[in-house]
Amino acid sequence: MPMQSAINLLLQRQSTPAKYHGEPAPGGDDLDLILRAAMSAPDHGAMQPWRLLLVRGTALVRLGDLFAESFKRRNPEASAELVERERSKPTRSPLLILLISRPQPNAKVPEWEQMMSLGAAAEHMQLMAQALGYGSIWLSGERCQDRWLLEQLGLGGDEWLYGYLAMGSPTEHCAGKTRKDPWDLTQDWVG
Ligand SMILES: Cc1cc2nc3c(=O)[nH]c(=O)nc-3n(C[C@H](O)[C@H](O)[C@H](O)COP(=O)(O)O)c2cc1C
């Protein structure tokens, strides 16, 4: 990639809301590139403290049913409308990448560093998806902390769901965002 394209990609990365995710989802070589981008994220001690689950096709409908069930368990009084809204969330995008943290005890690499590594991997995947012309957004919500749901997804007791990347082909052109000035958050430390 010419350097200017890389610079533009970094400056112009932005999320695409799931309502604008159409077919096709990244698959084949594109999906392979997106996953490979995750592997070059910083990882102290090369611990690989995370794994990914892909959800696509009819599995999206099954995940929606699990979202609805877990929502009902957490909110027994919720209206049918809210339950159906929760059920519909996974099927708005043709591909979800579930971000699973699996921190391991390590004297030199505390848990927070391992979590940050997954964050970096997720961001690499979003950047690669955008470079390939796809839209993505990182989503989470209360459901990600629902142990019952995590068990249904097959996560172990020492694994955590740090949200998921929803991806698809953009159905709308989203206007570029104006970003804040980084110098408002940045000072020289002079000792
Ligand atoms: C860990 C994490 C979880 C997020 N969860 C949600 C979410 O559940 N719902 C949501 O609308 N945005 C969520 N976001 C924010 C969006 O992914 C996105 O960054 C935000 O809409 C701003 O858009 P931008 O990425 O174009 O700046 C989350 C971001 C992160 C880093």
mmCIF file with all atom_site columns, C-alpha atoms and ligand atoms in Angstrom:
data_model
loop_
_atom_site.group_PDB
_atom_site.id
_atom_site.type_symbol
_atom_site.label_atom_id
_atom_site.label_alt_id
_atom_site.label_comp_id
_atom_site.label_asym_id
_atom_site.label_entity_id
_atom_site.label_seq_id
_atom_site.pdbx_PDB_ins_code
_atom_site.Cartn_x
_atom_site.Cartn_y
_atom_site.Cartn_z
_atom_site.occupancy
_atom_site.B_iso_or_equiv
_atom_site.pdbx_formal_charge
_atom_site.auth_seq_id
_atom_site.auth_comp_id
_atom_site.auth_asym_id
_atom_site.auth_atom_id
_atom_site.pdbx_PDB_model_num
ATOM   1   C CA  . MET A 1 1   ? 0.000   0.000   0.000  1.00 0.00 ? 1   MET A CA  1
ATOM   2   C CA  . PRO A 1 2   ? 1.430   3.452   -0.845 1.00 0.00 ? 2   PRO A CA  1
ATOM   3   C CA  . MET A 1 3   ? 2.266   5.318   2.346  1.00 0.00 ? 3   MET A CA  1
ATOM   4   C CA  . GLN A 1 4   ? -0.242  8.103   1.671  1.00 0.00 ? 4   GLN A CA  1
ATOM   5   C CA  . SER A 1 5   ? -3.085  5.553   1.572  1.00 0.00 ? 5   SER A CA  1
ATOM   6   C CA  . ALA A 1 6   ? -2.002  4.203   4.949  1.00 0.00 ? 6   ALA A CA  1
ATOM   7   C CA  . ILE A 1 7   ? -1.926  7.716   6.375  1.00 0.00 ? 7   ILE A CA  1
ATOM   8   C CA  . ASN A 1 8   ? -5.378  8.498   4.986  1.00 0.00 ? 8   ASN A CA  1
ATOM   9   C CA  . LEU A 1 9   ? -6.765  5.216   6.314  1.00 0.00 ? 9   LEU A CA  1
ATOM   10  C CA  . LEU A 1 10  ? -5.540  5.977   9.834  1.00 0.00 ? 10  LEU A CA  1
ATOM   11  C CA  . LEU A 1 11  ? -6.876  9.517   9.761  1.00 0.00 ? 11  LEU A CA  1
ATOM   12  C CA  . GLN A 1 12  ? -10.197 8.586   8.192  1.00 0.00 ? 12  GLN A CA  1
ATOM   13  C CA  . ARG A 1 13  ? -11.130 5.375   9.983  1.00 0.00 ? 13  ARG A CA  1
ATOM   14  C CA  . GLN A 1 14  ? -14.665 5.530   11.210 1.00 0.00 ? 14  GLN A CA  1
ATOM   15  C CA  . SER A 1 15  ? -17.442 3.203   12.173 1.00 0.00 ? 15  SER A CA  1
ATOM   16  C CA  . THR A 1 16  ? -20.338 2.346   9.901  1.00 0.00 ? 16  THR A CA  1
ATOM   17  C CA  . PRO A 1 17  ? -23.591 1.834   11.845 1.00 0.00 ? 17  PRO A CA  1
ATOM   18  C CA  . ALA A 1 18  ? -24.944 -1.719  11.589 1.00 0.00 ? 18  ALA A CA  1
ATOM   19  C CA  . LYS A 1 19  ? -28.120 -0.489  9.847  1.00 0.00 ? 19  LYS A CA  1
ATOM   20  C CA  . TYR A 1 20  ? -25.900 0.311   6.851  1.00 0.00 ? 20  TYR A CA  1
ATOM   21  C CA  . HIS A 1 21  ? -24.289 -3.156  6.667  1.00 0.00 ? 21  HIS A CA  1
ATOM   22  C CA  . GLY A 1 22  ? -25.325 -5.097  3.573  1.00 0.00 ? 22  GLY A CA  1
ATOM   23  C CA  . GLU A 1 23  ? -24.127 -8.179  1.737  1.00 0.00 ? 23  GLU A CA  1
ATOM   24  C CA  . PRO A 1 24  ? -21.569 -9.324  0.993  1.00 0.00 ? 24  PRO A CA  1
ATOM   25  C CA  . ALA A 1 25  ? -19.793 -9.806  4.266  1.00 0.00 ? 25  ALA A CA  1
ATOM   26  C CA  . PRO A 1 26  ? -16.035 -10.095 4.091  1.00 0.00 ? 26  PRO A CA  1
ATOM   27  C CA  . GLY A 1 27  ? -15.226 -13.691 3.227  1.00 0.00 ? 27  GLY A CA  1
ATOM   28  C CA  . GLY A 1 28  ? -12.490 -15.675 1.511  1.00 0.00 ? 28  GLY A CA  1
ATOM   29  C CA  . ASP A 1 29  ? -9.244  -13.745 1.022  1.00 0.00 ? 29  ASP A CA  1
ATOM   30  C CA  . ASP A 1 30  ? -10.730 -10.553 2.484  1.00 0.00 ? 30  ASP A CA  1
ATOM   31  C CA  . LEU A 1 31  ? -11.692 -12.248 5.734  1.00 0.00 ? 31  LEU A CA  1
ATOM   32  C CA  . ASP A 1 32  ? -8.272  -13.886 5.811  1.00 0.00 ? 32  ASP A CA  1
ATOM   33  C CA  . LEU A 1 33  ? -6.625  -10.449 5.548  1.00 0.00 ? 33  LEU A CA  1
ATOM   34  C CA  . ILE A 1 34  ? -8.831  -9.036  8.289  1.00 0.00 ? 34  ILE A CA  1
ATOM   35  C CA  . LEU A 1 35  ? -7.893  -11.891 10.637 1.00 0.00 ? 35  LEU A CA  1
ATOM   36  C CA  . ARG A 1 36  ? -4.191  -11.621 9.736  1.00 0.00 ? 36  ARG A CA  1
ATOM   37  C CA  . ALA A 1 37  ? -4.283  -7.916  10.584 1.00 0.00 ? 37  ALA A CA  1
ATOM   38  C CA  . ALA A 1 38  ? -5.278  -8.901  14.127 1.00 0.00 ? 38  ALA A CA  1
ATOM   39  C CA  . MET A 1 39  ? -2.142  -11.016 14.437 1.00 0.00 ? 39  MET A CA  1
ATOM   40  C CA  . SER A 1 40  ? 0.173   -8.018  14.090 1.00 0.00 ? 40  SER A CA  1
ATOM   41  C CA  . ALA A 1 41  ? -1.338  -6.255  17.114 1.00 0.00 ? 41  ALA A CA  1
ATOM   42  C CA  . PRO A 1 42  ? 1.099   -5.690  19.996 1.00 0.00 ? 42  PRO A CA  1
ATOM   43  C CA  . ASP A 1 43  ? 1.133   -8.703  22.322 1.00 0.00 ? 43  ASP A CA  1
ATOM   44  C CA  . HIS A 1 44  ? 3.513   -8.520  25.290 1.00 0.00 ? 44  HIS A CA  1
ATOM   45  C CA  . GLY A 1 45  ? 5.185   -11.888 25.729 1.00 0.00 ? 45  GLY A CA  1
ATOM   46  C CA  . ALA A 1 46  ? 3.451   -13.275 22.608 1.00 0.00 ? 46  ALA A CA  1
ATOM   47  C CA  . MET A 1 47  ? 0.810   -14.733 24.909 1.00 0.00 ? 47  MET A CA  1
ATOM   48  C CA  . GLN A 1 48  ? -2.048  -14.673 22.396 1.00 0.00 ? 48  GLN A CA  1
ATOM   49  C CA  . PRO A 1 49  ? -4.455  -13.741 25.193 1.00 0.00 ? 49  PRO A CA  1
ATOM   50  C CA  . TRP A 1 50  ? -7.572  -13.763 23.032 1.00 0.00 ? 50  TRP A CA  1
ATOM   51  C CA  . ARG A 1 51  ? -9.503  -15.707 20.437 1.00 0.00 ? 51  ARG A CA  1
ATOM   52  C CA  . LEU A 1 52  ? -12.262 -14.929 17.947 1.00 0.00 ? 52  LEU A CA  1
ATOM   53  C CA  . LEU A 1 53  ? -15.586 -16.482 17.007 1.00 0.00 ? 53  LEU A CA  1
ATOM   54  C CA  . LEU A 1 54  ? -17.133 -15.790 13.593 1.00 0.00 ? 54  LEU A CA  1
ATOM   55  C CA  . VAL A 1 55  ? -20.908 -15.643 13.385 1.00 0.00 ? 55  VAL A CA  1
ATOM   56  C CA  . ARG A 1 56  ? -22.490 -15.600 9.922  1.00 0.00 ? 56  ARG A CA  1
ATOM   57  C CA  . GLY A 1 57  ? -25.340 -17.109 7.905  1.00 0.00 ? 57  GLY A CA  1
ATOM   58  C CA  . THR A 1 58  ? -28.024 -18.885 9.919  1.00 0.00 ? 58  THR A CA  1
ATOM   59  C CA  . ALA A 1 59  ? -25.864 -18.717 13.055 1.00 0.00 ? 59  ALA A CA  1
ATOM   60  C CA  . LEU A 1 60  ? -26.746 -15.003 13.199 1.00 0.00 ? 60  LEU A CA  1
ATOM   61  C CA  . VAL A 1 61  ? -30.393 -15.960 13.715 1.00 0.00 ? 61  VAL A CA  1
ATOM   62  C CA  . ARG A 1 62  ? -29.429 -18.436 16.451 1.00 0.00 ? 62  ARG A CA  1
ATOM   63  C CA  . LEU A 1 63  ? -27.324 -15.775 18.137 1.00 0.00 ? 63  LEU A CA  1
ATOM   64  C CA  . GLY A 1 64  ? -30.302 -13.398 17.989 1.00 0.00 ? 64  GLY A CA  1
ATOM   65  C CA  . ASP A 1 65  ? -32.403 -16.018 19.800 1.00 0.00 ? 65  ASP A CA  1
ATOM   66  C CA  . LEU A 1 66  ? -29.708 -16.276 22.488 1.00 0.00 ? 66  LEU A CA  1
ATOM   67  C CA  . PHE A 1 67  ? -29.532 -12.481 22.807 1.00 0.00 ? 67  PHE A CA  1
ATOM   68  C CA  . ALA A 1 68  ? -33.321 -12.405 23.261 1.00 0.00 ? 68  ALA A CA  1
ATOM   69  C CA  . GLU A 1 69  ? -33.259 -15.207 25.833 1.00 0.00 ? 69  GLU A CA  1
ATOM   70  C CA  . SER A 1 70  ? -30.483 -13.621 27.870 1.00 0.00 ? 70  SER A CA  1
ATOM   71  C CA  . PHE A 1 71  ? -32.256 -10.253 27.690 1.00 0.00 ? 71  PHE A CA  1
ATOM   72  C CA  . LYS A 1 72  ? -35.467 -11.848 29.035 1.00 0.00 ? 72  LYS A CA  1
ATOM   73  C CA  . ARG A 1 73  ? -33.529 -13.512 31.853 1.00 0.00 ? 73  ARG A CA  1
ATOM   74  C CA  . ARG A 1 74  ? -31.999 -10.163 32.848 1.00 0.00 ? 74  ARG A CA  1
ATOM   75  C CA  . ASN A 1 75  ? -35.236 -8.217  32.316 1.00 0.00 ? 75  ASN A CA  1
ATOM   76  C CA  . PRO A 1 76  ? -38.183 -10.516 33.095 1.00 0.00 ? 76  PRO A CA  1
ATOM   77  C CA  . GLU A 1 77  ? -40.630 -7.598  32.853 1.00 0.00 ? 77  GLU A CA  1
ATOM   78  C CA  . ALA A 1 78  ? -39.401 -6.396  29.442 1.00 0.00 ? 78  ALA A CA  1
ATOM   79  C CA  . SER A 1 79  ? -41.973 -5.791  26.720 1.00 0.00 ? 79  SER A CA  1
ATOM   80  C CA  . ALA A 1 80  ? -42.171 -8.131  23.720 1.00 0.00 ? 80  ALA A CA  1
ATOM   81  C CA  . GLU A 1 81  ? -41.089 -5.210  21.575 1.00 0.00 ? 81  GLU A CA  1
ATOM   82  C CA  . LEU A 1 82  ? -37.829 -4.766  23.480 1.00 0.00 ? 82  LEU A CA  1
ATOM   83  C CA  . VAL A 1 83  ? -37.147 -8.505  23.385 1.00 0.00 ? 83  VAL A CA  1
ATOM   84  C CA  . GLU A 1 84  ? -37.648 -8.541  19.612 1.00 0.00 ? 84  GLU A CA  1
ATOM   85  C CA  . ARG A 1 85  ? -35.347 -5.546  19.258 1.00 0.00 ? 85  ARG A CA  1
ATOM   86  C CA  . GLU A 1 86  ? -32.657 -7.435  21.126 1.00 0.00 ? 86  GLU A CA  1
ATOM   87  C CA  . ARG A 1 87  ? -33.260 -10.531 18.937 1.00 0.00 ? 87  ARG A CA  1
ATOM   88  C CA  . SER A 1 88  ? -32.791 -8.486  15.770 1.00 0.00 ? 88  SER A CA  1
ATOM   89  C CA  . LYS A 1 89  ? -29.382 -7.079  16.716 1.00 0.00 ? 89  LYS A CA  1
ATOM   90  C CA  . PRO A 1 90  ? -27.117 -9.812  15.290 1.00 0.00 ? 90  PRO A CA  1
ATOM   91  C CA  . THR A 1 91  ? -28.958 -10.084 11.978 1.00 0.00 ? 91  THR A CA  1
ATOM   92  C CA  . ARG A 1 92  ? -28.398 -6.439  11.040 1.00 0.00 ? 92  ARG A CA  1
ATOM   93  C CA  . SER A 1 93  ? -24.903 -7.326  9.779  1.00 0.00 ? 93  SER A CA  1
ATOM   94  C CA  . PRO A 1 94  ? -23.831 -10.309 7.671  1.00 0.00 ? 94  PRO A CA  1
ATOM   95  C CA  . LEU A 1 95  ? -20.725 -10.994 9.785  1.00 0.00 ? 95  LEU A CA  1
ATOM   96  C CA  . LEU A 1 96  ? -19.943 -10.675 13.473 1.00 0.00 ? 96  LEU A CA  1
ATOM   97  C CA  . ILE A 1 97  ? -16.518 -11.266 14.958 1.00 0.00 ? 97  ILE A CA  1
ATOM   98  C CA  . LEU A 1 98  ? -16.838 -12.003 18.665 1.00 0.00 ? 98  LEU A CA  1
ATOM   99  C CA  . LEU A 1 99  ? -13.859 -10.718 20.660 1.00 0.00 ? 99  LEU A CA  1
ATOM   100 C CA  . ILE A 1 100 ? -12.971 -13.174 23.413 1.00 0.00 ? 100 ILE A CA  1
ATOM   101 C CA  . SER A 1 101 ? -10.376 -12.314 26.019 1.00 0.00 ? 101 SER A CA  1
ATOM   102 C CA  . ARG A 1 102 ? -8.631  -15.200 27.758 1.00 0.00 ? 102 ARG A CA  1
ATOM   103 C CA  . PRO A 1 103 ? -6.140  -13.618 30.145 1.00 0.00 ? 103 PRO A CA  1
ATOM   104 C CA  . GLN A 1 104 ? -3.597  -15.918 31.709 1.00 0.00 ? 104 GLN A CA  1
ATOM   105 C CA  . PRO A 1 105 ? -1.711  -15.369 34.946 1.00 0.00 ? 105 PRO A CA  1
ATOM   106 C CA  . ASN A 1 106 ? 1.712   -13.975 34.108 1.00 0.00 ? 106 ASN A CA  1
ATOM   107 C CA  . ALA A 1 107 ? 4.201   -12.298 36.409 1.00 0.00 ? 107 ALA A CA  1
ATOM   108 C CA  . LYS A 1 108 ? 5.427   -9.886  33.737 1.00 0.00 ? 108 LYS A CA  1
ATOM   109 C CA  . VAL A 1 109 ? 2.230   -9.221  31.776 1.00 0.00 ? 109 VAL A CA  1
ATOM   110 C CA  . PRO A 1 110 ? -0.675  -8.079  33.938 1.00 0.00 ? 110 PRO A CA  1
ATOM   111 C CA  . GLU A 1 111 ? -4.236  -8.711  32.886 1.00 0.00 ? 111 GLU A CA  1
ATOM   112 C CA  . TRP A 1 112 ? -4.787  -5.138  31.715 1.00 0.00 ? 112 TRP A CA  1
ATOM   113 C CA  . GLU A 1 113 ? -2.003  -5.470  29.161 1.00 0.00 ? 113 GLU A CA  1
ATOM   114 C CA  . GLN A 1 114 ? -3.563  -8.639  27.811 1.00 0.00 ? 114 GLN A CA  1
ATOM   115 C CA  . MET A 1 115 ? -6.931  -6.888  27.477 1.00 0.00 ? 115 MET A CA  1
ATOM   116 C CA  . MET A 1 116 ? -5.313  -3.988  25.665 1.00 0.00 ? 116 MET A CA  1
ATOM   117 C CA  . SER A 1 117 ? -3.798  -6.455  23.219 1.00 0.00 ? 117 SER A CA  1
ATOM   118 C CA  . LEU A 1 118 ? -7.280  -7.632  22.225 1.00 0.00 ? 118 LEU A CA  1
ATOM   119 C CA  . GLY A 1 119 ? -8.321  -3.981  21.818 1.00 0.00 ? 119 GLY A CA  1
ATOM   120 C CA  . ALA A 1 120 ? -5.424  -3.396  19.461 1.00 0.00 ? 120 ALA A CA  1
ATOM   121 C CA  . ALA A 1 121 ? -6.272  -6.552  17.505 1.00 0.00 ? 121 ALA A CA  1
ATOM   122 C CA  . ALA A 1 122 ? -9.867  -5.410  17.133 1.00 0.00 ? 122 ALA A CA  1
ATOM   123 C CA  . GLU A 1 123 ? -8.762  -2.027  15.849 1.00 0.00 ? 123 GLU A CA  1
ATOM   124 C CA  . HIS A 1 124 ? -6.381  -3.647  13.344 1.00 0.00 ? 124 HIS A CA  1
ATOM   125 C CA  . MET A 1 125 ? -9.313  -5.673  12.021 1.00 0.00 ? 125 MET A CA  1
ATOM   126 C CA  . GLN A 1 126 ? -11.473 -2.560  11.693 1.00 0.00 ? 126 GLN A CA  1
ATOM   127 C CA  . LEU A 1 127 ? -8.718  -0.774  9.807  1.00 0.00 ? 127 LEU A CA  1
ATOM   128 C CA  . MET A 1 128 ? -8.198  -3.689  7.436  1.00 0.00 ? 128 MET A CA  1
ATOM   129 C CA  . ALA A 1 129 ? -11.955 -4.000  6.876  1.00 0.00 ? 129 ALA A CA  1
ATOM   130 C CA  . GLN A 1 130 ? -12.148 -0.314  5.950  1.00 0.00 ? 130 GLN A CA  1
ATOM   131 C CA  . ALA A 1 131 ? -9.095  -0.607  3.672  1.00 0.00 ? 131 ALA A CA  1
ATOM   132 C CA  . LEU A 1 132 ? -10.913 -3.402  1.819  1.00 0.00 ? 132 LEU A CA  1
ATOM   133 C CA  . GLY A 1 133 ? -14.067 -1.304  1.423  1.00 0.00 ? 133 GLY A CA  1
ATOM   134 C CA  . TYR A 1 134 ? -16.181 -2.815  4.233  1.00 0.00 ? 134 TYR A CA  1
ATOM   135 C CA  . GLY A 1 135 ? -17.961 -1.012  7.032  1.00 0.00 ? 135 GLY A CA  1
ATOM   136 C CA  . SER A 1 136 ? -17.629 -2.118  10.640 1.00 0.00 ? 136 SER A CA  1
ATOM   137 C CA  . ILE A 1 137 ? -18.554 -1.109  14.153 1.00 0.00 ? 137 ILE A CA  1
ATOM   138 C CA  . TRP A 1 138 ? -17.454 -2.400  17.561 1.00 0.00 ? 138 TRP A CA  1
ATOM   139 C CA  . LEU A 1 139 ? -20.508 -3.185  19.691 1.00 0.00 ? 139 LEU A CA  1
ATOM   140 C CA  . SER A 1 140 ? -20.984 -4.512  23.212 1.00 0.00 ? 140 SER A CA  1
ATOM   141 C CA  . GLY A 1 141 ? -23.780 -3.928  25.717 1.00 0.00 ? 141 GLY A CA  1
ATOM   142 C CA  . GLU A 1 142 ? -24.846 -5.573  28.979 1.00 0.00 ? 142 GLU A CA  1
ATOM   143 C CA  . ARG A 1 143 ? -25.226 -8.894  27.212 1.00 0.00 ? 143 ARG A CA  1
ATOM   144 C CA  . CYS A 1 144 ? -21.449 -9.209  26.977 1.00 0.00 ? 144 CYS A CA  1
ATOM   145 C CA  . GLN A 1 145 ? -21.241 -9.531  30.765 1.00 0.00 ? 145 GLN A CA  1
ATOM   146 C CA  . ASP A 1 146 ? -24.028 -12.080 31.042 1.00 0.00 ? 146 ASP A CA  1
ATOM   147 C CA  . ARG A 1 147 ? -22.325 -15.314 32.147 1.00 0.00 ? 147 ARG A CA  1
ATOM   148 C CA  . TRP A 1 148 ? -25.336 -17.358 31.057 1.00 0.00 ? 148 TRP A CA  1
ATOM   149 C CA  . LEU A 1 149 ? -24.994 -16.036 27.506 1.00 0.00 ? 149 LEU A CA  1
ATOM   150 C CA  . LEU A 1 150 ? -21.230 -16.556 27.504 1.00 0.00 ? 150 LEU A CA  1
ATOM   151 C CA  . GLU A 1 151 ? -21.735 -20.189 28.533 1.00 0.00 ? 151 GLU A CA  1
ATOM   152 C CA  . GLN A 1 152 ? -24.240 -20.699 25.708 1.00 0.00 ? 152 GLN A CA  1
ATOM   153 C CA  . LEU A 1 153 ? -21.624 -19.336 23.318 1.00 0.00 ? 153 LEU A CA  1
ATOM   154 C CA  . GLY A 1 154 ? -19.157 -21.933 24.572 1.00 0.00 ? 154 GLY A CA  1
ATOM   155 C CA  . LEU A 1 155 ? -16.871 -19.599 26.498 1.00 0.00 ? 155 LEU A CA  1
ATOM   156 C CA  . GLY A 1 156 ? -14.960 -21.015 29.444 1.00 0.00 ? 156 GLY A CA  1
ATOM   157 C CA  . GLY A 1 157 ? -15.275 -19.543 32.937 1.00 0.00 ? 157 GLY A CA  1
ATOM   158 C CA  . ASP A 1 158 ? -11.930 -17.773 32.464 1.00 0.00 ? 158 ASP A CA  1
ATOM   159 C CA  . GLU A 1 159 ? -12.975 -16.177 29.173 1.00 0.00 ? 159 GLU A CA  1
ATOM   160 C CA  . TRP A 1 160 ? -14.693 -12.822 28.638 1.00 0.00 ? 160 TRP A CA  1
ATOM   161 C CA  . LEU A 1 161 ? -16.592 -11.302 25.751 1.00 0.00 ? 161 LEU A CA  1
ATOM   162 C CA  . TYR A 1 162 ? -15.238 -7.829  25.008 1.00 0.00 ? 162 TYR A CA  1
ATOM   163 C CA  . GLY A 1 163 ? -17.895 -7.055  22.483 1.00 0.00 ? 163 GLY A CA  1
ATOM   164 C CA  . TYR A 1 164 ? -18.002 -7.897  18.811 1.00 0.00 ? 164 TYR A CA  1
ATOM   165 C CA  . LEU A 1 165 ? -17.189 -6.335  15.477 1.00 0.00 ? 165 LEU A CA  1
ATOM   166 C CA  . ALA A 1 166 ? -20.189 -6.156  13.162 1.00 0.00 ? 166 ALA A CA  1
ATOM   167 C CA  . MET A 1 167 ? -19.203 -5.955  9.492  1.00 0.00 ? 167 MET A CA  1
ATOM   168 C CA  . GLY A 1 168 ? -20.725 -5.724  6.062  1.00 0.00 ? 168 GLY A CA  1
ATOM   169 C CA  . SER A 1 169 ? -20.652 -3.853  2.782  1.00 0.00 ? 169 SER A CA  1
ATOM   170 C CA  . PRO A 1 170 ? -21.779 -0.258  3.281  1.00 0.00 ? 170 PRO A CA  1
ATOM   171 C CA  . THR A 1 171 ? -25.229 0.428   1.850  1.00 0.00 ? 171 THR A CA  1
ATOM   172 C CA  . GLU A 1 172 ? -24.914 4.193   2.417  1.00 0.00 ? 172 GLU A CA  1
ATOM   173 C CA  . HIS A 1 173 ? -22.050 6.599   2.115  1.00 0.00 ? 173 HIS A CA  1
ATOM   174 C CA  . CYS A 1 174 ? -21.408 7.926   5.627  1.00 0.00 ? 174 CYS A CA  1
ATOM   175 C CA  . ALA A 1 175 ? -20.039 11.466  5.675  1.00 0.00 ? 175 ALA A CA  1
ATOM   176 C CA  . GLY A 1 176 ? -16.510 11.776  7.044  1.00 0.00 ? 176 GLY A CA  1
ATOM   177 C CA  . LYS A 1 177 ? -16.356 12.716  10.713 1.00 0.00 ? 177 LYS A CA  1
ATOM   178 C CA  . THR A 1 178 ? -14.641 15.788  12.067 1.00 0.00 ? 178 THR A CA  1
ATOM   179 C CA  . ARG A 1 179 ? -12.282 14.662  14.825 1.00 0.00 ? 179 ARG A CA  1
ATOM   180 C CA  . LYS A 1 180 ? -11.194 16.598  17.883 1.00 0.00 ? 180 LYS A CA  1
ATOM   181 C CA  . ASP A 1 181 ? -7.805  18.250  18.107 1.00 0.00 ? 181 ASP A CA  1
ATOM   182 C CA  . PRO A 1 182 ? -5.338  15.766  19.715 1.00 0.00 ? 182 PRO A CA  1
ATOM   183 C CA  . TRP A 1 183 ? -3.313  18.675  21.085 1.00 0.00 ? 183 TRP A CA  1
ATOM   184 C CA  . ASP A 1 184 ? -6.154  19.409  23.492 1.00 0.00 ? 184 ASP A CA  1
ATOM   185 C CA  . LEU A 1 185 ? -5.298  16.083  25.176 1.00 0.00 ? 185 LEU A CA  1
ATOM   186 C CA  . THR A 1 186 ? -1.550  16.220  24.777 1.00 0.00 ? 186 THR A CA  1
ATOM   187 C CA  . GLN A 1 187 ? 1.087   18.055  26.755 1.00 0.00 ? 187 GLN A CA  1
ATOM   188 C CA  . ASP A 1 188 ? 4.852   17.907  26.983 1.00 0.00 ? 188 ASP A CA  1
ATOM   189 C CA  . TRP A 1 189 ? 6.017   16.429  30.276 1.00 0.00 ? 189 TRP A CA  1
ATOM   190 C CA  . VAL A 1 190 ? 9.037   18.468  31.203 1.00 0.00 ? 190 VAL A CA  1
ATOM   191 C CA  . GLY A 1 191 ? 10.070  16.913  34.495 1.00 0.00 ? 191 GLY A CA  1
HETATM 192 C C1  . LIG B 2 .   ? -15.139 -1.707  23.538 1.00 0.00 ? 1   LIG B C1  1
HETATM 193 C C2  . LIG B 2 .   ? -16.141 -0.886  22.782 1.00 0.00 ? 1   LIG B C2  1
HETATM 194 C C3  . LIG B 2 .   ? -17.485 -1.161  22.881 1.00 0.00 ? 1   LIG B C3  1
HETATM 195 C C4  . LIG B 2 .   ? -18.428 -0.391  22.201 1.00 0.00 ? 1   LIG B C4  1
HETATM 196 N N1  . LIG B 2 .   ? -19.764 -0.688  22.305 1.00 0.00 ? 1   LIG B N1  1
HETATM 197 C C5  . LIG B 2 .   ? -20.679 0.057   21.642 1.00 0.00 ? 1   LIG B C5  1
HETATM 198 C C6  . LIG B 2 .   ? -22.055 -0.269  21.695 1.00 0.00 ? 1   LIG B C6  1
HETATM 199 O O1  . LIG B 2 .   ? -22.466 -1.233  22.327 1.00 0.00 ? 1   LIG B O1  1
HETATM 200 N N2  . LIG B 2 .   ? -22.920 0.524   21.023 1.00 0.00 ? 1   LIG B N2  1
HETATM 201 C C7  . LIG B 2 .   ? -22.494 1.607   20.293 1.00 0.00 ? 1   LIG B C7  1
HETATM 202 O O2  . LIG B 2 .   ? -23.320 2.288   19.693 1.00 0.00 ? 1   LIG B O2  1
HETATM 203 N N3  . LIG B 2 .   ? -21.178 1.907   20.191 1.00 0.00 ? 1   LIG B N3  1
HETATM 204 C C8  . LIG B 2 .   ? -20.263 1.165   20.841 1.00 0.00 ? 1   LIG B C8  1
HETATM 205 N N4  . LIG B 2 .   ? -18.942 1.470   20.750 1.00 0.00 ? 1   LIG B N4  1
HETATM 206 C C9  . LIG B 2 .   ? -18.534 2.657   19.966 1.00 0.00 ? 1   LIG B C9  1
HETATM 207 C C10 . LIG B 2 .   ? -18.528 2.405   18.457 1.00 0.00 ? 1   LIG B C10 1
HETATM 208 O O3  . LIG B 2 .   ? -17.797 1.237   18.130 1.00 0.00 ? 1   LIG B O3  1
HETATM 209 C C11 . LIG B 2 .   ? -17.878 3.595   17.708 1.00 0.00 ? 1   LIG B C11 1
HETATM 210 O O4  . LIG B 2 .   ? -16.534 3.732   18.053 1.00 0.00 ? 1   LIG B O4  1
HETATM 211 C C12 . LIG B 2 .   ? -18.605 4.894   18.009 1.00 0.00 ? 1   LIG B C12 1
HETATM 212 O O5  . LIG B 2 .   ? -19.908 4.808   17.470 1.00 0.00 ? 1   LIG B O5  1
HETATM 213 C C13 . LIG B 2 .   ? -17.893 6.120   17.427 1.00 0.00 ? 1   LIG B C13 1
HETATM 214 O O6  . LIG B 2 .   ? -17.766 6.008   16.059 1.00 0.00 ? 1   LIG B O6  1
HETATM 215 P P1  . LIG B 2 .   ? -16.344 6.104   15.344 1.00 0.00 ? 1   LIG B P1  1
HETATM 216 O O7  . LIG B 2 .   ? -15.647 4.789   15.594 1.00 0.00 ? 1   LIG B O7  1
HETATM 217 O O8  . LIG B 2 .   ? -16.662 6.359   13.911 1.00 0.00 ? 1   LIG B O8  1
HETATM 218 O O9  . LIG B 2 .   ? -15.609 7.246   15.988 1.00 0.00 ? 1   LIG B O9  1
HETATM 219 C C14 . LIG B 2 .   ? -17.985 0.700   21.401 1.00 0.00 ? 1   LIG B C14 1
HETATM 220 C C15 . LIG B 2 .   ? -16.618 0.963   21.280 1.00 0.00 ? 1   LIG B C15 1
HETATM 221 C C16 . LIG B 2 .   ? -15.699 0.199   21.968 1.00 0.00 ? 1   LIG B C16 1
HETATM 222 C C17 . LIG B 2 .   ? -14.228 0.516   21.838 1.00 0.00 ? 1   LIG B C17 1
#
